[in-house]
Amino acid sequence: MSEDYTSMWEGLGLDLAGHDALLEVLGNGYQDIYLAQKNRPEGMGYFDFVMSEVHGLRIKELLDEKAAGRKVIGSFCVFVPEEIVRAADATLVGLCTGADFAMDEVEKLLPRNTCSLIKSAFGFKLGKVCPYLETSDMIVGENTCDGKKKSYETLSTLVPNLYVMDLPQVKSAEARALMKAEYLRFKGAVEELTGITIDAARLKKGIEIVNNKRKAIYRLSNLRKADPAPISGLDALLANQIFFYDNPVRFTESVNKMCDELEKRIEKKEGVFPEKAPRILISGCPMAVPNWKLPWVIETSGAVIVGEESCVGERGTRNLTDDNWDTEEELMEAIVDRYFKVDCAIFTPNPDRLEHIEEMVKTCKADGIIHYGLQFCQPYLMESIPLEKALEEKNIPTLRIETDYSMEDVGQLKTRVEAFVEMIK
Ligand code: BJ8
């Protein structure tokens, strides 16, 4: 880290010893997993820098924004519409985490059989190690899976500023109306928090910023179609993870700059893995920083990851918001239309997700799918069984993995993944 941020972290009420321990584990993991890779694009230098400053310079920037009167809103889900947040000159940051912390304390509040994603968010709060959570003026929870919606009842006793958004679970006209009503209610809450009235011009600006960010990351996804792949799945995942933290305009520029470099690599047939290396599509639960275990296992087993059907990936970033409208009402409708297409497994039935996976297999030229389900995640684990069956019927080899954030199963995962890679070669 470029500066000593101790007093900033102290001011946020972090537990300095615990936080130091977390940063050390994060730094070591990054060194072993990321910096050990070969032939990385030069453009990844920017993302390495962002990661090295993820609890430092980025938090300082957010605190500077707050000092200038702007607000920071934290979220756990891609259903929280960033366009509305940007329209009020506020910044949206992701609060999901990918590491276990303070688990003994967490298990006093949540059942042991809760997924790691939920437990880790609680662990970071109870262990006082998340500067994003402590910087947020509003924390948005959402009624998605049962684990999340019930855990927010408990989270509300730990944080003073939790706002809960209701979300539909089916794709009907009534469900869309619920989503619209909730997005309007959220817009009102953001206006109240920021003191800014969101009009059509502001919405248009917010949509433009977020669309540009999504276009850039989608451009990156498209470049991964090339064989040899110009970027590793680990590096592409990192860009998708930083999507949730970085300043959106700077992020967009940095991704586009890296894409220019990748285009040149593709022209020269330069890749990170040899041509014809087995190509894997990951599908399933989101992977938040620093959850790099499975991608690392896959890419050290001779395969390359060419896409993520995930909320930290294409499920979260595909589809733009149509901004060819003039009134506030029309623009809000366009935002609802965009988010109503997200095919999260909390929806029932959820046929769009299978379609999207098949489409990604084709566009990414994937040889097989690894379905990543977090232990105790009912929506994705339940859905993975019929998905596997449907994909196998179409001769798309699929491996279902169920895991958590611990490193205990790395050996076992490696054996299974290596056998799968061997099979699809
Ligand atoms: S839109 S995937 S970000 S809800 S892993 S907490 S589902 S038990 S994260 Fe998600 Fe929004 Fe859906 Fe995406 Fe529950 Fe499963 Fe845990 Fe999960």
Short mmCIF file of C-alpha atoms and ligand atoms in Angstrom, two decimals:
data_model
loop_
_atom_site.label_atom_id
_atom_site.label_comp_id
_atom_site.label_asym_id
_atom_site.label_seq_id
_atom_site.Cartn_x
_atom_site.Cartn_y
_atom_site.Cartn_z
CA MET A 1 0.00 0.00 0.00
CA SER A 2 1.32 3.41 -0.95
CA GLU A 3 0.54 5.15 2.35
CA ASP A 4 -0.07 4.45 5.99
CA TYR A 5 -3.84 4.33 6.39
CA THR A 6 -3.86 3.31 10.05
CA SER A 7 -5.59 6.44 11.31
CA MET A 8 -8.23 6.18 8.54
CA TRP A 9 -9.02 2.59 9.52
CA GLU A 10 -9.06 3.54 13.19
CA GLY A 11 -11.51 6.34 12.39
CA LEU A 12 -13.79 3.79 10.70
CA GLY A 13 -13.75 1.68 13.85
CA LEU A 14 -11.86 -1.25 12.31
CA ASP A 15 -10.11 -3.80 14.50
CA LEU A 16 -6.54 -3.05 13.45
CA ALA A 17 -5.01 -6.37 14.47
CA GLY A 18 -7.73 -8.39 12.75
CA HIS A 19 -7.59 -6.14 9.71
CA ASP A 20 -3.81 -6.49 9.43
CA ALA A 21 -4.18 -10.26 9.61
CA LEU A 22 -6.81 -10.17 6.85
CA LEU A 23 -4.65 -7.98 4.61
CA GLU A 24 -1.71 -10.29 5.10
CA VAL A 25 -3.71 -13.35 4.03
CA LEU A 26 -5.15 -11.40 1.09
CA GLY A 27 -1.70 -10.17 0.01
CA ASN A 28 -0.17 -13.65 0.22
CA GLY A 29 -3.07 -15.21 -1.67
CA TYR A 30 -2.79 -12.56 -4.36
CA GLN A 31 0.93 -13.16 -4.72
CA ASP A 32 0.54 -16.93 -5.00
CA ILE A 33 -2.53 -16.95 -7.26
CA TYR A 34 -2.38 -13.78 -9.35
CA LEU A 35 1.19 -12.61 -9.53
CA ALA A 36 2.43 -16.16 -10.14
CA GLN A 37 0.59 -16.26 -13.49
CA LYS A 38 2.60 -15.97 -16.71
CA ASN A 39 1.98 -13.81 -19.82
CA ARG A 40 -0.51 -11.51 -18.15
CA PRO A 41 -1.66 -8.51 -20.19
CA GLU A 42 0.10 -5.29 -19.21
CA GLY A 43 -3.32 -3.75 -18.60
CA MET A 44 -3.70 -5.98 -15.55
CA GLY A 45 -1.17 -3.70 -13.84
CA TYR A 46 -4.03 -1.29 -13.19
CA PHE A 47 -6.17 -3.99 -11.54
CA ASP A 48 -3.20 -5.19 -9.47
CA PHE A 49 -2.85 -1.62 -8.24
CA VAL A 50 -6.56 -1.36 -7.40
CA MET A 51 -6.36 -4.61 -5.46
CA SER A 52 -3.27 -3.47 -3.58
CA GLU A 53 -5.19 -0.33 -2.56
CA VAL A 54 -8.65 -1.88 -2.17
CA HIS A 55 -8.72 -1.07 1.56
CA GLY A 56 -6.44 1.97 1.20
CA LEU A 57 -6.63 4.54 -1.56
CA ARG A 58 -10.13 3.50 -2.70
CA ILE A 59 -11.52 3.97 0.81
CA LYS A 60 -9.77 7.33 1.05
CA GLU A 61 -11.43 8.34 -2.24
CA LEU A 62 -14.83 7.33 -0.88
CA LEU A 63 -14.22 9.28 2.33
CA ASP A 64 -13.20 12.30 0.23
CA GLU A 65 -16.47 11.96 -1.73
CA LYS A 66 -18.37 11.86 1.55
CA ALA A 67 -16.52 14.94 2.82
CA ALA A 68 -17.65 16.70 -0.37
CA GLY A 69 -21.26 15.85 0.50
CA ARG A 70 -21.74 12.73 -1.65
CA LYS A 71 -23.10 9.46 -0.28
CA VAL A 72 -21.90 5.87 -0.44
CA ILE A 73 -24.40 3.02 -0.72
CA GLY A 74 -23.40 -0.60 -0.13
CA SER A 75 -25.17 -3.60 -1.65
CA PHE A 76 -25.09 -7.40 -1.66
CA CYS A 77 -26.84 -8.06 -4.95
CA VAL A 78 -26.87 -7.11 -8.64
CA PHE A 79 -30.59 -6.35 -8.40
CA VAL A 80 -29.78 -3.05 -6.67
CA PRO A 81 -29.96 -0.57 -9.57
CA GLU A 82 -26.72 1.38 -9.79
CA GLU A 83 -28.29 3.78 -12.33
CA ILE A 84 -30.50 5.25 -9.59
CA VAL A 85 -27.57 5.58 -7.20
CA ARG A 86 -25.43 7.36 -9.81
CA ALA A 87 -28.34 9.61 -10.73
CA ALA A 88 -28.08 11.06 -7.22
CA ASP A 89 -24.27 11.50 -7.54
CA ALA A 90 -23.83 8.71 -5.01
CA THR A 91 -21.48 5.72 -5.31
CA LEU A 92 -22.54 2.09 -5.12
CA VAL A 93 -20.09 -0.42 -3.68
CA GLY A 94 -20.34 -4.20 -3.38
CA LEU A 95 -20.30 -5.60 0.15
CA CYS A 96 -20.14 -9.34 -0.59
CA THR A 97 -16.93 -10.98 0.50
CA GLY A 98 -15.19 -14.20 -0.40
CA ALA A 99 -13.35 -15.18 2.77
CA ASP A 100 -14.24 -16.63 6.16
CA PHE A 101 -13.68 -14.32 9.11
CA ALA A 102 -14.71 -14.43 12.80
CA MET A 103 -16.69 -17.62 12.17
CA ASP A 104 -17.08 -18.43 15.87
CA GLU A 105 -18.89 -15.13 16.37
CA VAL A 106 -20.93 -15.59 13.19
CA GLU A 107 -22.18 -19.00 14.27
CA LYS A 108 -23.62 -17.46 17.43
CA LEU A 109 -25.97 -15.47 15.18
CA LEU A 110 -26.52 -17.65 12.11
CA PRO A 111 -27.04 -21.39 11.72
CA ARG A 112 -23.91 -23.30 10.75
CA ASN A 113 -25.62 -24.45 7.58
CA THR A 114 -25.76 -20.95 6.07
CA CYS A 115 -23.85 -20.34 2.84
CA SER A 116 -20.33 -18.87 3.04
CA LEU A 117 -21.35 -15.71 1.19
CA ILE A 118 -23.80 -14.71 3.90
CA LYS A 119 -21.60 -15.88 6.75
CA SER A 120 -18.59 -13.96 5.49
CA ALA A 121 -20.56 -10.69 5.26
CA PHE A 122 -21.47 -11.16 8.92
CA GLY A 123 -17.90 -12.16 9.76
CA PHE A 124 -16.50 -8.98 8.23
CA LYS A 125 -18.99 -6.91 10.23
CA LEU A 126 -18.51 -8.73 13.53
CA GLY A 127 -14.72 -8.89 13.09
CA LYS A 128 -14.70 -5.16 12.17
CA VAL A 129 -12.55 -5.63 9.09
CA CYS A 130 -14.65 -4.22 6.23
CA PRO A 131 -14.00 -0.54 5.50
CA TYR A 132 -16.67 -0.54 2.74
CA LEU A 133 -19.38 -1.53 5.17
CA GLU A 134 -18.26 1.10 7.67
CA THR A 135 -18.09 3.77 4.95
CA SER A 136 -21.60 3.11 3.63
CA ASP A 137 -24.28 5.68 4.43
CA MET A 138 -26.94 3.17 3.47
CA ILE A 139 -26.67 -0.63 3.27
CA VAL A 140 -29.16 -2.26 0.93
CA GLY A 141 -30.32 -5.79 1.61
CA GLU A 142 -32.72 -7.55 -0.74
CA ASN A 143 -35.30 -10.28 -0.34
CA THR A 144 -33.77 -12.85 -2.67
CA CYS A 145 -32.86 -16.27 -1.25
CA ASP A 146 -34.24 -17.33 2.14
CA GLY A 147 -30.77 -17.19 3.71
CA LYS A 148 -30.25 -13.58 2.73
CA LYS A 149 -33.70 -12.30 3.56
CA LYS A 150 -33.79 -13.89 7.01
CA SER A 151 -30.21 -12.90 7.80
CA TYR A 152 -31.04 -9.24 7.11
CA GLU A 153 -33.40 -9.36 10.06
CA THR A 154 -30.34 -10.10 12.21
CA LEU A 155 -28.08 -7.72 10.27
CA SER A 156 -30.49 -4.89 11.08
CA THR A 157 -29.48 -5.29 14.73
CA LEU A 158 -25.80 -4.84 13.82
CA VAL A 159 -25.96 -1.87 11.45
CA PRO A 160 -28.03 1.28 11.88
CA ASN A 161 -28.63 2.01 8.20
CA LEU A 162 -30.05 -1.14 6.61
CA TYR A 163 -32.63 -0.65 3.88
CA VAL A 164 -34.39 -3.79 2.64
CA MET A 165 -35.66 -4.02 -0.91
CA ASP A 166 -38.34 -6.56 -1.71
CA LEU A 167 -37.90 -8.50 -4.95
CA PRO A 168 -40.14 -10.83 -6.92
CA GLN A 169 -39.47 -14.57 -7.26
CA VAL A 170 -41.48 -15.23 -10.43
CA LYS A 171 -41.50 -13.57 -13.84
CA SER A 172 -45.12 -12.49 -14.16
CA ALA A 173 -46.72 -9.10 -14.86
CA GLU A 174 -47.59 -8.79 -11.16
CA ALA A 175 -44.00 -9.59 -10.24
CA ARG A 176 -42.71 -6.93 -12.59
CA ALA A 177 -45.12 -4.45 -11.01
CA LEU A 178 -43.68 -5.32 -7.59
CA MET A 179 -40.16 -4.72 -8.87
CA LYS A 180 -41.18 -1.39 -10.33
CA ALA A 181 -42.84 -0.31 -7.10
CA GLU A 182 -39.74 -1.31 -5.14
CA TYR A 183 -37.40 0.54 -7.52
CA LEU A 184 -39.55 3.66 -7.15
CA ARG A 185 -39.46 3.29 -3.37
CA PHE A 186 -35.66 2.88 -3.56
CA LYS A 187 -35.41 6.01 -5.71
CA GLY A 188 -37.31 7.89 -3.01
CA ALA A 189 -34.98 6.55 -0.30
CA VAL A 190 -31.90 7.57 -2.32
CA GLU A 191 -33.37 11.03 -2.84
CA GLU A 192 -34.00 11.35 0.88
CA LEU A 193 -30.48 10.18 1.73
CA THR A 194 -28.74 12.47 -0.75
CA GLY A 195 -31.11 15.44 -0.73
CA ILE A 196 -31.10 15.29 -4.54
CA THR A 197 -34.26 15.04 -6.64
CA ILE A 198 -33.69 12.52 -9.40
CA ASP A 199 -35.13 13.84 -12.64
CA ALA A 200 -34.98 12.49 -16.19
CA ALA A 201 -31.68 14.21 -17.02
CA ARG A 202 -30.05 12.73 -13.91
CA LEU A 203 -31.41 9.27 -14.68
CA LYS A 204 -30.09 9.49 -18.23
CA LYS A 205 -26.64 10.40 -16.93
CA GLY A 206 -26.72 7.54 -14.40
CA ILE A 207 -27.76 5.09 -17.10
CA GLU A 208 -25.00 6.30 -19.42
CA ILE A 209 -22.26 5.79 -16.80
CA VAL A 210 -23.44 2.30 -15.90
CA ASN A 211 -24.08 1.28 -19.52
CA ASN A 212 -20.54 2.32 -20.44
CA LYS A 213 -19.15 0.23 -17.62
CA ARG A 214 -21.20 -2.79 -18.72
CA LYS A 215 -20.24 -2.29 -22.38
CA ALA A 216 -16.56 -2.31 -21.46
CA ILE A 217 -16.76 -5.49 -19.39
CA TYR A 218 -18.89 -7.11 -22.09
CA ARG A 219 -16.23 -6.19 -24.64
CA LEU A 220 -13.72 -7.99 -22.44
CA SER A 221 -16.00 -11.07 -22.32
CA ASN A 222 -16.22 -11.12 -26.10
CA LEU A 223 -12.45 -11.05 -26.54
CA ARG A 224 -12.21 -14.24 -24.51
CA LYS A 225 -13.78 -16.11 -27.44
CA ALA A 226 -10.38 -16.16 -29.13
CA ASP A 227 -8.21 -19.24 -29.13
CA PRO A 228 -5.63 -18.96 -27.63
CA ALA A 229 -7.43 -17.00 -24.91
CA PRO A 230 -5.75 -13.57 -24.59
CA ILE A 231 -6.40 -13.33 -20.84
CA SER A 232 -6.73 -15.89 -18.07
CA GLY A 233 -10.07 -16.55 -16.42
CA LEU A 234 -8.52 -15.50 -13.11
CA ASP A 235 -7.61 -12.07 -14.48
CA ALA A 236 -10.98 -11.62 -16.19
CA LEU A 237 -12.69 -12.59 -12.93
CA LEU A 238 -10.65 -9.99 -11.08
CA ALA A 239 -11.82 -7.27 -13.50
CA ASN A 240 -15.40 -8.46 -12.91
CA GLN A 241 -14.86 -8.32 -9.15
CA ILE A 242 -13.34 -4.83 -9.27
CA PHE A 243 -16.42 -3.75 -11.26
CA PHE A 244 -18.13 -3.56 -7.84
CA TYR A 245 -15.56 -1.33 -6.10
CA ASP A 246 -13.84 1.02 -8.48
CA ASN A 247 -14.79 4.48 -9.67
CA PRO A 248 -17.03 3.56 -12.64
CA VAL A 249 -15.63 6.03 -15.16
CA ARG A 250 -12.02 5.14 -14.41
CA PHE A 251 -12.90 1.44 -14.43
CA THR A 252 -14.52 1.77 -17.86
CA GLU A 253 -11.43 3.49 -19.27
CA SER A 254 -9.08 0.89 -17.78
CA VAL A 255 -11.06 -2.08 -19.09
CA ASN A 256 -11.28 -0.52 -22.56
CA LYS A 257 -7.56 0.18 -22.55
CA MET A 258 -6.86 -3.43 -21.67
CA CYS A 259 -9.27 -4.59 -24.39
CA ASP A 260 -7.25 -2.58 -26.97
CA GLU A 261 -4.20 -4.51 -25.83
CA LEU A 262 -6.05 -7.84 -25.97
CA GLU A 263 -7.18 -7.14 -29.54
CA LYS A 264 -3.53 -6.77 -30.54
CA ARG A 265 -2.71 -9.99 -28.73
CA ILE A 266 -5.46 -11.79 -30.62
CA GLU A 267 -4.14 -10.49 -33.95
CA LYS A 268 -0.70 -11.88 -33.09
CA LYS A 269 -2.26 -15.12 -31.77
CA GLU A 270 -0.70 -14.46 -28.39
CA GLY A 271 -2.37 -16.12 -25.45
CA VAL A 272 -2.00 -17.02 -21.82
CA PHE A 273 -2.57 -20.71 -22.46
CA PRO A 274 -1.58 -22.76 -25.51
CA GLU A 275 -3.98 -22.90 -28.44
CA LYS A 276 -6.58 -25.67 -28.07
CA ALA A 277 -6.28 -25.73 -24.28
CA PRO A 278 -9.55 -27.11 -22.85
CA ARG A 279 -12.01 -24.26 -22.39
CA ILE A 280 -14.30 -24.07 -19.35
CA LEU A 281 -17.37 -22.00 -18.64
CA ILE A 282 -18.05 -21.44 -14.93
CA SER A 283 -21.69 -21.21 -13.95
CA GLY A 284 -23.40 -20.71 -10.61
CA CYS A 285 -22.99 -18.68 -7.42
CA PRO A 286 -21.15 -15.37 -7.46
CA MET A 287 -17.44 -15.28 -6.53
CA ALA A 288 -16.55 -12.21 -4.46
CA VAL A 289 -12.98 -11.09 -3.64
CA PRO A 290 -10.90 -13.03 -2.53
CA ASN A 291 -12.76 -16.16 -3.56
CA TRP A 292 -10.35 -17.40 -6.24
CA LYS A 293 -10.08 -21.03 -5.12
CA LEU A 294 -11.96 -22.87 -7.85
CA PRO A 295 -10.71 -20.71 -10.77
CA TRP A 296 -7.19 -21.23 -9.52
CA VAL A 297 -7.74 -25.00 -9.29
CA ILE A 298 -9.11 -25.04 -12.85
CA GLU A 299 -6.38 -22.92 -14.41
CA THR A 300 -3.61 -24.88 -12.71
CA SER A 301 -5.14 -28.08 -14.11
CA GLY A 302 -4.41 -27.24 -17.76
CA ALA A 303 -7.73 -25.61 -18.67
CA VAL A 304 -8.62 -22.00 -19.32
CA ILE A 305 -11.81 -20.33 -18.07
CA VAL A 306 -13.48 -18.46 -20.93
CA GLY A 307 -16.61 -17.12 -19.25
CA GLU A 308 -18.58 -16.78 -16.03
CA GLU A 309 -22.33 -17.32 -15.99
CA SER A 310 -22.51 -15.61 -12.63
CA CYS A 311 -23.50 -12.34 -10.99
CA VAL A 312 -19.79 -11.56 -10.80
CA GLY A 313 -19.74 -12.09 -14.55
CA GLU A 314 -22.28 -12.06 -17.33
CA ARG A 315 -25.47 -12.63 -15.36
CA GLY A 316 -24.77 -9.37 -13.61
CA THR A 317 -23.34 -7.34 -16.47
CA ARG A 318 -25.05 -8.36 -19.72
CA ASN A 319 -28.01 -6.33 -21.03
CA LEU A 320 -27.85 -2.56 -21.17
CA THR A 321 -30.56 -0.16 -20.02
CA ASP A 322 -32.31 1.44 -22.97
CA ASP A 323 -31.80 5.18 -22.58
CA ASN A 324 -33.69 6.26 -25.69
CA TRP A 325 -36.45 7.75 -23.59
CA ASP A 326 -37.15 11.25 -22.39
CA THR A 327 -39.32 11.14 -19.31
CA GLU A 328 -38.51 9.98 -15.82
CA GLU A 329 -41.37 7.45 -16.01
CA GLU A 330 -40.06 5.95 -19.27
CA LEU A 331 -36.49 5.77 -17.99
CA MET A 332 -37.61 4.05 -14.78
CA GLU A 333 -39.54 1.53 -16.92
CA ALA A 334 -36.38 0.92 -18.94
CA ILE A 335 -34.40 0.27 -15.75
CA VAL A 336 -37.02 -2.21 -14.53
CA ASP A 337 -37.01 -3.94 -17.94
CA ARG A 338 -33.26 -4.37 -17.76
CA TYR A 339 -33.16 -5.83 -14.25
CA PHE A 340 -36.23 -8.01 -14.70
CA LYS A 341 -34.18 -10.04 -17.19
CA VAL A 342 -31.59 -11.10 -14.58
CA ASP A 343 -31.95 -14.88 -14.37
CA CYS A 344 -30.94 -15.52 -10.77
CA ALA A 345 -31.85 -18.96 -9.39
CA ILE A 346 -34.13 -17.36 -6.82
CA PHE A 347 -36.70 -17.17 -9.65
CA THR A 348 -39.03 -20.07 -10.21
CA PRO A 349 -39.20 -21.42 -12.81
CA ASN A 350 -36.00 -20.05 -14.30
CA PRO A 351 -35.72 -21.34 -17.90
CA ASP A 352 -33.81 -18.27 -19.14
CA ARG A 353 -30.73 -19.33 -17.23
CA LEU A 354 -30.37 -22.61 -19.13
CA GLU A 355 -30.80 -20.72 -22.38
CA HIS A 356 -28.16 -18.22 -21.35
CA ILE A 357 -25.72 -20.98 -20.39
CA GLU A 358 -26.20 -22.70 -23.75
CA GLU A 359 -25.70 -19.41 -25.56
CA MET A 360 -22.51 -18.75 -23.58
CA VAL A 361 -21.17 -22.23 -24.33
CA LYS A 362 -21.51 -21.41 -28.03
CA THR A 363 -20.15 -17.86 -27.95
CA CYS A 364 -17.25 -18.70 -25.62
CA LYS A 365 -16.58 -21.94 -27.52
CA ALA A 366 -16.50 -23.79 -24.22
CA ASP A 367 -15.70 -27.51 -24.11
CA GLY A 368 -17.42 -28.02 -20.78
CA ILE A 369 -19.11 -26.40 -17.82
CA ILE A 370 -18.13 -26.40 -14.19
CA HIS A 371 -21.13 -25.55 -12.04
CA TYR A 372 -20.04 -23.84 -8.86
CA GLY A 373 -22.50 -24.12 -5.99
CA LEU A 374 -21.79 -22.87 -2.52
CA GLN A 375 -22.63 -25.38 0.17
CA PHE A 376 -26.10 -24.70 1.64
CA CYS A 377 -27.10 -22.46 -1.28
CA GLN A 378 -30.48 -23.99 -2.02
CA PRO A 379 -31.36 -22.00 -5.17
CA TYR A 380 -28.20 -22.78 -7.13
CA LEU A 381 -27.64 -26.31 -5.82
CA MET A 382 -31.25 -27.28 -6.53
CA GLU A 383 -31.11 -25.77 -9.98
CA SER A 384 -27.77 -27.41 -10.81
CA ILE A 385 -29.26 -30.91 -10.98
CA PRO A 386 -31.83 -30.29 -13.77
CA LEU A 387 -29.31 -27.99 -15.45
CA GLU A 388 -26.69 -30.72 -15.55
CA LYS A 389 -29.24 -33.15 -16.94
CA ALA A 390 -30.37 -30.74 -19.66
CA LEU A 391 -26.81 -29.86 -20.61
CA GLU A 392 -25.66 -33.48 -20.73
CA GLU A 393 -28.61 -34.26 -23.01
CA LYS A 394 -27.17 -31.67 -25.37
CA ASN A 395 -23.74 -33.29 -25.08
CA ILE A 396 -22.29 -30.44 -23.04
CA PRO A 397 -20.09 -32.05 -20.39
CA THR A 398 -20.85 -30.66 -16.94
CA LEU A 399 -19.17 -31.06 -13.59
CA ARG A 400 -21.07 -30.04 -10.47
CA ILE A 401 -18.92 -28.73 -7.64
CA GLU A 402 -20.21 -27.94 -4.19
CA THR A 403 -17.77 -26.14 -1.95
CA ASP A 404 -17.28 -23.35 0.58
CA TYR A 405 -14.62 -20.76 1.39
CA SER A 406 -12.28 -23.07 3.29
CA MET A 407 -9.15 -24.46 1.64
CA GLU A 408 -9.67 -27.93 3.10
CA ASP A 409 -11.07 -29.44 -0.08
CA VAL A 410 -8.46 -28.10 -2.51
CA GLY A 411 -6.84 -31.50 -3.02
CA GLN A 412 -10.15 -33.20 -3.64
CA LEU A 413 -11.29 -30.44 -6.00
CA LYS A 414 -8.06 -30.68 -7.95
CA THR A 415 -8.51 -34.41 -8.47
CA ARG A 416 -12.07 -33.97 -9.74
CA VAL A 417 -11.26 -30.99 -11.95
CA GLU A 418 -8.18 -32.68 -13.46
CA ALA A 419 -10.26 -35.75 -14.32
CA PHE A 420 -12.91 -33.52 -15.94
CA VAL A 421 -10.31 -31.57 -17.93
CA GLU A 422 -8.78 -34.83 -19.11
CA MET A 423 -12.23 -36.02 -20.24
CA ILE A 424 -13.05 -32.91 -22.30
CA LYS A 425 -9.64 -32.65 -23.95
S1 BJ8 B 1 -29.02 -11.86 -8.29
S2 BJ8 B 1 -27.15 -14.75 -7.29
S3 BJ8 B 1 -26.26 -11.48 -6.26
S4 BJ8 B 1 -29.23 -13.07 -4.98
S5 BJ8 B 1 -24.92 -18.12 -2.56
S6 BJ8 B 1 -26.63 -15.69 -0.67
S7 BJ8 B 1 -28.26 -17.23 -3.49
S8 BJ8 B 1 -27.64 -19.02 -0.50
S9 BJ8 B 1 -25.87 -14.50 -3.98
FE1 BJ8 B 1 -27.09 -13.48 -5.47
FE2 BJ8 B 1 -28.49 -11.32 -6.21
FE3 BJ8 B 1 -29.15 -13.76 -7.08
FE4 BJ8 B 1 -27.00 -12.62 -7.98
FE5 BJ8 B 1 -28.30 -17.01 -1.27
FE6 BJ8 B 1 -27.03 -18.85 -2.64
FE7 BJ8 B 1 -25.86 -17.75 -0.57
FE8 BJ8 B 1 -26.35 -16.32 -2.82
#
